[in-house]
Amino acid sequence: MAKDDPNLKSGTKVVTGGRKAEWTGLPGQSGRVVNPPVWRASTHLYEDTAALADMRGRNEDGVLYYGRRGAPTQWALCDALTALEPGAFGTMLYPSGVAAIAGALMSVVRPGDRLLVTDNAYDPTRNMGLGLLKNFGVETVFFDPLDVDAFRALVAEGAQAVFLEAPGSLSFEVCDLPALTAIAKDAGAWVILDNTWSGPTGLAALAMGIDGTVNALTKHVGGHSDLMMGAATGTERLYKRLRRTAQQLGQVVSPDDAALALRGLRTLDVRLKRESESALAIAEWLAERPEVEAVLCPMLPGAPGHDIWKRDFTGGCGLFSFVLKTPDRDARARLIDALSLFGIGYSWGGFESLALPVDPAKDRSVAAWPPVGVDPDCTLGVRLSIGLEDTGDLIADLAQAFERM
Ligand SMILES: *Cc1c(COP(=O)(O)O)cnc(C)c1O
């Protein structure tokens, strides 16, 4: 099989991606090192003034021009990410996941447009709609990701772009991506998905008709809690806009950071599988605990969204929530504070486990919290990001923390 065969499995693609021979060697000795070197470069030099003049009118990928357009280290990362997403034409990099969301949204909306945003969106995404985009004359309307009919009605009233997130990264509902996408595409709207949770190895989003995905590389691709970066990957039509907008906004990532992200990417598939297995075992254990009202883990049979997850996704990750029976916030704080193997902090997708109190109600305006089927009096959530520690040790830590709660 050729190294760039699109039918290679994701476990192979994360290893082979972005290793073009001309990026990993010297002229006449191409492909001789495993990893593309870190090309630290702002100025790129030209042979003569004629060569400079020739390049001025050109704006192509994979051509040395000036540091803001990157060099082989960044291109290798873009290339590897694009290869993971069936149907993708190209990827742009941004200094954070939030910057990637901004870059993607600003590529598709214009003053006077209406943007529909899922009500389970990451809260900086909400704030972007209600702040930055509003200031540029874009109206943002939130919709319940589980109410397909209401979504259809909103689209019928007019929408130029739709922003999805599945599962929601606090509340973990899984919307019907193919159904929502078909409705939006029929109306001619752009569809962008924040796919940070499963990433391209767990969901073939563009193959469903979605125009582009945003991935906070800070999370799983970086994977080691030492890197901030984001990516937006799109079809040819979207990619052209992403590229133009990113160039106008001056977005660029450092080659050192791109090399770190590439290093993380090489082990992404095995880390996600290990994390997912461990998270599922912990979710099953939590579901039996008397203190737990509901476990919101799409990978867990019987949990909200499991059937759709199983239908549409090929992978998951270690991030999920559970809802406590107690309404006592101090009890929740005691539980989390008693954990010793789980750090308390934002972000997720690193090699180490994290725990966070979550109260999604304040970040939504139309969708229910807790989700339908969960006792509405039970609102206190705890989000776990399961890392690579031994599963039994993590369960033992949770068990002792429940005792101290
Ligand atoms: C963390 C996160 C982001 C933003 O990533 P940053 O790199 O922290 O800016 C975007 N979407 C989701 C779902 C996230 O969890």
Short mmCIF file of C-alpha atoms and ligand atoms in Angstrom, two decimals, residues 95-99 101 122 124-125 165 167 169 194 196-197 214-219 227-230 319 347-348 383, ligand 1:
data_model
loop_
_atom_site.label_atom_id
_atom_site.label_comp_id
_atom_site.label_asym_id
_atom_site.label_seq_id
_atom_site.Cartn_x
_atom_site.Cartn_y
_atom_site.Cartn_z
CA PRO A 95 -2.43 29.75 17.84
CA SER A 96 -5.32 28.19 19.83
CA GLY A 97 -8.53 26.27 19.34
CA VAL A 98 -10.54 29.44 19.98
CA ALA A 99 -8.55 31.23 17.27
CA ILE A 101 -13.15 28.81 15.71
CA TYR A 122 -18.09 25.55 24.08
CA PRO A 124 -16.01 30.92 24.07
CA THR A 125 -17.83 29.97 20.85
CA GLU A 165 -20.36 20.64 18.35
CA PRO A 167 -20.84 15.73 21.63
CA SER A 169 -17.88 19.15 25.70
CA ASP A 194 -16.13 21.67 16.43
CA THR A 196 -12.31 18.36 19.15
CA TRP A 197 -13.89 15.51 21.13
CA VAL A 214 -12.32 22.79 13.94
CA ASN A 215 -9.97 20.85 16.18
CA ALA A 216 -8.40 22.29 19.33
CA LEU A 217 -4.99 20.65 18.91
CA THR A 218 -4.28 21.84 22.46
CA LYS A 219 -6.28 18.81 23.57
CA LEU A 227 0.92 23.21 23.81
CA MET A 228 -1.77 25.64 22.59
CA MET A 229 -2.88 25.30 18.97
CA GLY A 230 -5.93 24.95 16.78
CA LEU A 319 -13.74 13.03 28.24
CA SER A 347 -8.44 21.74 29.15
CA TRP A 348 -8.37 17.99 28.55
CA ARG A 383 -16.36 16.34 34.13
C1 LIG B 1 -10.68 23.65 24.56
C2 LIG B 1 -11.68 23.68 23.49
C3 LIG B 1 -11.57 24.59 22.45
C4 LIG B 1 -10.56 25.69 22.43
O1 LIG B 1 -9.24 25.29 22.44
P1 LIG B 1 -8.10 26.24 23.02
O2 LIG B 1 -6.87 25.71 22.37
O3 LIG B 1 -8.14 26.06 24.50
O4 LIG B 1 -8.39 27.65 22.61
C5 LIG B 1 -12.50 24.54 21.45
N1 LIG B 1 -13.49 23.63 21.47
C6 LIG B 1 -13.62 22.74 22.44
C7 LIG B 1 -14.74 21.76 22.39
C8 LIG B 1 -12.73 22.73 23.51
O5 LIG B 1 -12.88 21.87 24.51
#
